[in-house]
Amino acid sequence: NSIIVEFSRIDQINYEFIQQCLNILGIDGELEINRYENTISTFYILNNNKKIALADLGFGYSQVIPIILKVHNLLFKESILENIDGFPEFDNSKTLILEEPESNLHPNLQSKLAELLSYIHVKFNVFFIIETHSEYFIRKLQYLTAKNELKIKDSVIYYFNDDKYVSKTEPK
């Protein structure tokens, strides 16, 4: 809800960014968000003059849309800093930490989520620290790196093993 409240306070919503994110995820239509009395939010996808409730698209979409909106909030709200001369300058270095963003997503959507986050990183210089168990997500990052759509330094993957699977001479 806090993401939606922050989103609703932005003067210049960048619908082009939101639409590009939906396109990458393969979601046909446009996102519509309605707020009622500043307490209740409803989400719809408008497709061919039909309103489809986000809940009817599957639980995974209700997890992905807030990520898109959070990134939008980071990128397009006024985050003006004062520099030495007193002129405004925009802070372009952003980092988000995502814990298992692939949960409850179809494997295809897990891969598309990796593609979306890569697009956001490359285009808008947003950094992500992601904790995942998804081989689909990891393989897509590796694929994008192999195709040079991501730089090697931009998709660093760390594997952590449980102590019972690691000998004393091996790193965790």
mmCIF file of C-alpha atoms in Angstrom:
data_model
loop_
_atom_site.group_PDB
_atom_site.id
_atom_site.type_symbol
_atom_site.label_atom_id
_atom_site.label_comp_id
_atom_site.label_asym_id
_atom_site.label_seq_id
_atom_site.Cartn_x
_atom_site.Cartn_y
_atom_site.Cartn_z
ATOM 1 C CA ASN A 1 0.000 0.000 0.000
ATOM 2 C CA SER A 2 2.846 2.425 0.744
ATOM 3 C CA ILE A 3 4.150 1.954 -2.809
ATOM 4 C CA ILE A 4 0.726 2.878 -4.205
ATOM 5 C CA VAL A 5 0.414 5.899 -1.918
ATOM 6 C CA GLU A 6 3.829 7.133 -3.042
ATOM 7 C CA PHE A 7 2.944 6.411 -6.678
ATOM 8 C CA SER A 8 -0.317 8.367 -6.407
ATOM 9 C CA ARG A 9 1.598 11.424 -5.149
ATOM 10 C CA ILE A 10 3.868 11.642 -8.206
ATOM 11 C CA ASP A 11 2.940 14.588 -10.416
ATOM 12 C CA GLN A 12 4.330 13.251 -13.686
ATOM 13 C CA ILE A 13 3.635 9.522 -13.938
ATOM 14 C CA ASN A 14 5.729 7.983 -16.690
ATOM 15 C CA TYR A 15 3.206 5.726 -18.413
ATOM 16 C CA GLU A 16 5.721 4.939 -21.152
ATOM 17 C CA PHE A 17 8.039 3.333 -18.563
ATOM 18 C CA ILE A 18 5.200 1.300 -17.054
ATOM 19 C CA GLN A 19 4.022 0.177 -20.497
ATOM 20 C CA GLN A 20 7.546 -0.866 -21.501
ATOM 21 C CA CYS A 21 7.807 -2.951 -18.316
ATOM 22 C CA LEU A 22 4.471 -4.631 -19.023
ATOM 23 C CA ASN A 23 5.593 -5.347 -22.590
ATOM 24 C CA ILE A 24 8.802 -7.001 -21.415
ATOM 25 C CA LEU A 25 6.778 -9.178 -19.058
ATOM 26 C CA GLY A 26 4.400 -10.094 -21.869
ATOM 27 C CA ILE A 27 1.390 -8.490 -20.197
ATOM 28 C CA ASP A 28 -0.988 -7.243 -22.890
ATOM 29 C CA GLY A 29 -2.835 -4.046 -22.061
ATOM 30 C CA GLU A 30 -2.374 -0.999 -19.891
ATOM 31 C CA LEU A 31 -2.224 -0.737 -16.125
ATOM 32 C CA GLU A 32 -5.017 1.156 -14.400
ATOM 33 C CA ILE A 33 -4.876 1.912 -10.683
ATOM 34 C CA ASN A 34 -7.839 3.330 -8.818
ATOM 35 C CA ARG A 35 -7.626 4.768 -5.304
ATOM 36 C CA TYR A 36 -10.750 5.117 -3.179
ATOM 37 C CA GLU A 37 -10.809 7.553 -0.269
ATOM 38 C CA ASN A 38 -7.023 7.244 -0.048
ATOM 39 C CA THR A 39 -7.326 3.847 1.610
ATOM 40 C CA ILE A 40 -8.219 1.200 -0.973
ATOM 41 C CA SER A 41 -6.416 0.522 -4.245
ATOM 42 C CA THR A 42 -7.632 -1.581 -7.143
ATOM 43 C CA PHE A 43 -5.518 -2.702 -10.083
ATOM 44 C CA TYR A 44 -6.721 -3.539 -13.551
ATOM 45 C CA ILE A 45 -5.236 -4.363 -16.910
ATOM 46 C CA LEU A 46 -7.148 -2.657 -19.697
ATOM 47 C CA ASN A 47 -7.069 -4.879 -22.761
ATOM 48 C CA ASN A 48 -9.371 -4.490 -25.788
ATOM 49 C CA ASN A 49 -11.764 -2.254 -23.832
ATOM 50 C CA LYS A 50 -12.016 -4.883 -21.083
ATOM 51 C CA LYS A 51 -10.999 -4.310 -17.470
ATOM 52 C CA ILE A 52 -9.275 -7.380 -16.083
ATOM 53 C CA ALA A 53 -8.661 -7.390 -12.349
ATOM 54 C CA LEU A 54 -5.061 -8.096 -11.455
ATOM 55 C CA ALA A 55 -6.260 -10.885 -9.165
ATOM 56 C CA ASP A 56 -7.787 -12.630 -12.195
ATOM 57 C CA LEU A 57 -4.424 -12.747 -13.983
ATOM 58 C CA GLY A 58 -2.765 -14.836 -11.292
ATOM 59 C CA PHE A 59 -1.033 -14.213 -7.993
ATOM 60 C CA GLY A 60 2.379 -13.683 -9.593
ATOM 61 C CA TYR A 61 1.279 -10.512 -11.358
ATOM 62 C CA SER A 62 0.268 -8.971 -8.047
ATOM 63 C CA GLN A 63 3.880 -9.480 -6.956
ATOM 64 C CA VAL A 64 5.498 -8.098 -10.112
ATOM 65 C CA ILE A 65 3.420 -4.927 -10.488
ATOM 66 C CA PRO A 66 4.570 -3.481 -7.118
ATOM 67 C CA ILE A 67 8.197 -3.986 -8.204
ATOM 68 C CA ILE A 68 7.503 -1.978 -11.357
ATOM 69 C CA LEU A 69 5.780 0.756 -9.351
ATOM 70 C CA LYS A 70 8.581 0.871 -6.760
ATOM 71 C CA VAL A 71 11.166 1.332 -9.505
ATOM 72 C CA HIS A 72 8.948 3.985 -11.097
ATOM 73 C CA ASN A 73 8.743 5.795 -7.761
ATOM 74 C CA LEU A 74 12.529 5.745 -7.418
ATOM 75 C CA LEU A 75 13.096 7.003 -10.939
ATOM 76 C CA PHE A 76 10.401 9.577 -11.457
ATOM 77 C CA LYS A 77 9.620 11.188 -8.135
ATOM 78 C CA GLU A 78 11.459 14.411 -7.566
ATOM 79 C CA SER A 79 14.621 13.431 -5.750
ATOM 80 C CA ILE A 80 16.465 16.676 -6.122
ATOM 81 C CA LEU A 81 19.724 17.221 -4.303
ATOM 82 C CA GLU A 82 21.490 20.536 -3.890
ATOM 83 C CA ASN A 83 24.945 20.759 -5.368
ATOM 84 C CA ILE A 84 27.659 23.302 -4.559
ATOM 85 C CA ASP A 85 26.218 26.025 -6.819
ATOM 86 C CA GLY A 86 22.702 25.635 -5.419
ATOM 87 C CA PHE A 87 21.357 24.221 -8.679
ATOM 88 C CA PRO A 88 19.292 21.036 -8.498
ATOM 89 C CA GLU A 89 20.805 17.793 -9.634
ATOM 90 C CA PHE A 90 19.131 14.407 -9.831
ATOM 91 C CA ASP A 91 20.330 11.358 -7.951
ATOM 92 C CA ASN A 92 20.636 8.559 -10.506
ATOM 93 C CA SER A 93 22.247 5.927 -8.293
ATOM 94 C CA LYS A 94 19.547 3.681 -6.863
ATOM 95 C CA THR A 95 19.699 0.216 -5.352
ATOM 96 C CA LEU A 96 16.782 -2.075 -4.544
ATOM 97 C CA ILE A 97 16.982 -5.294 -2.575
ATOM 98 C CA LEU A 98 14.526 -7.960 -3.701
ATOM 99 C CA GLU A 99 13.923 -11.132 -1.738
ATOM 100 C CA GLU A 100 12.707 -14.027 -3.875
ATOM 101 C CA PRO A 101 10.880 -11.907 -6.467
ATOM 102 C CA GLU A 102 10.261 -15.105 -8.444
ATOM 103 C CA SER A 103 7.988 -16.641 -5.794
ATOM 104 C CA ASN A 104 4.701 -17.866 -7.257
ATOM 105 C CA LEU A 105 5.729 -16.888 -10.791
ATOM 106 C CA HIS A 106 5.492 -19.210 -13.784
ATOM 107 C CA PRO A 107 9.003 -20.166 -14.992
ATOM 108 C CA ASN A 108 8.508 -18.104 -18.159
ATOM 109 C CA LEU A 109 7.620 -15.042 -16.082
ATOM 110 C CA GLN A 110 10.655 -15.676 -13.834
ATOM 111 C CA SER A 111 12.871 -15.380 -16.923
ATOM 112 C CA LYS A 112 11.031 -12.288 -18.109
ATOM 113 C CA LEU A 113 11.462 -10.718 -14.674
ATOM 114 C CA ALA A 114 15.232 -11.141 -15.025
ATOM 115 C CA GLU A 115 14.974 -9.490 -18.429
ATOM 116 C CA LEU A 116 12.921 -6.632 -16.969
ATOM 117 C CA LEU A 117 15.356 -5.959 -14.128
ATOM 118 C CA SER A 118 18.266 -6.079 -16.585
ATOM 119 C CA TYR A 119 16.505 -3.548 -18.811
ATOM 120 C CA ILE A 120 15.914 -1.251 -15.828
ATOM 121 C CA HIS A 121 19.560 -1.546 -14.766
ATOM 122 C CA VAL A 122 20.975 -0.823 -18.207
ATOM 123 C CA LYS A 123 18.552 1.957 -19.155
ATOM 124 C CA PHE A 124 18.161 3.727 -15.797
ATOM 125 C CA ASN A 125 21.249 2.747 -13.773
ATOM 126 C CA VAL A 126 19.201 1.051 -11.043
ATOM 127 C CA PHE A 127 21.069 -1.660 -9.164
ATOM 128 C CA PHE A 128 19.471 -4.747 -7.666
ATOM 129 C CA ILE A 129 20.578 -7.127 -4.959
ATOM 130 C CA ILE A 130 18.422 -10.190 -5.461
ATOM 131 C CA GLU A 131 18.065 -13.274 -3.325
ATOM 132 C CA THR A 132 16.620 -16.035 -5.493
ATOM 133 C CA HIS A 133 16.218 -19.795 -5.740
ATOM 134 C CA SER A 134 15.169 -19.624 -9.380
ATOM 135 C CA GLU A 135 17.357 -21.354 -11.927
ATOM 136 C CA TYR A 136 15.227 -19.726 -14.635
ATOM 137 C CA PHE A 137 16.056 -16.280 -13.286
ATOM 138 C CA ILE A 138 19.772 -17.057 -12.979
ATOM 139 C CA ARG A 139 19.975 -18.709 -16.407
ATOM 140 C CA LYS A 140 18.311 -15.685 -18.021
ATOM 141 C CA LEU A 141 20.899 -13.382 -16.418
ATOM 142 C CA GLN A 142 23.646 -15.658 -17.708
ATOM 143 C CA TYR A 143 22.066 -15.644 -21.178
ATOM 144 C CA LEU A 144 21.784 -11.836 -21.235
ATOM 145 C CA THR A 145 25.423 -11.601 -20.140
ATOM 146 C CA ALA A 146 26.527 -14.026 -22.856
ATOM 147 C CA LYS A 147 24.676 -11.894 -25.430
ATOM 148 C CA ASN A 148 26.448 -8.776 -24.071
ATOM 149 C CA GLU A 149 23.129 -7.192 -23.108
ATOM 150 C CA LEU A 150 24.511 -7.126 -19.564
ATOM 151 C CA LYS A 151 28.127 -6.504 -18.677
ATOM 152 C CA ILE A 152 29.893 -9.267 -16.783
ATOM 153 C CA LYS A 153 30.347 -6.989 -13.770
ATOM 154 C CA ASP A 154 26.597 -6.230 -13.754
ATOM 155 C CA SER A 155 25.404 -9.783 -13.150
ATOM 156 C CA VAL A 156 27.454 -11.170 -10.308
ATOM 157 C CA ILE A 157 26.056 -14.417 -8.915
ATOM 158 C CA TYR A 158 26.986 -15.816 -5.522
ATOM 159 C CA TYR A 159 25.996 -19.326 -4.492
ATOM 160 C CA PHE A 160 25.715 -20.102 -0.800
ATOM 161 C CA ASN A 161 25.822 -23.688 0.382
ATOM 162 C CA ASP A 162 24.452 -25.090 3.597
ATOM 163 C CA ASP A 163 27.205 -26.043 6.067
ATOM 164 C CA LYS A 164 26.269 -29.723 5.875
ATOM 165 C CA TYR A 165 27.218 -29.760 2.165
ATOM 166 C CA VAL A 166 30.544 -27.956 2.538
ATOM 167 C CA SER A 167 33.780 -29.417 3.847
ATOM 168 C CA LYS A 168 36.048 -27.387 6.085
ATOM 169 C CA THR A 169 38.422 -26.792 3.164
ATOM 170 C CA GLU A 170 35.734 -25.359 0.856
ATOM 171 C CA PRO A 171 34.188 -21.894 0.976
ATOM 172 C CA LYS A 172 30.569 -21.688 2.081
#
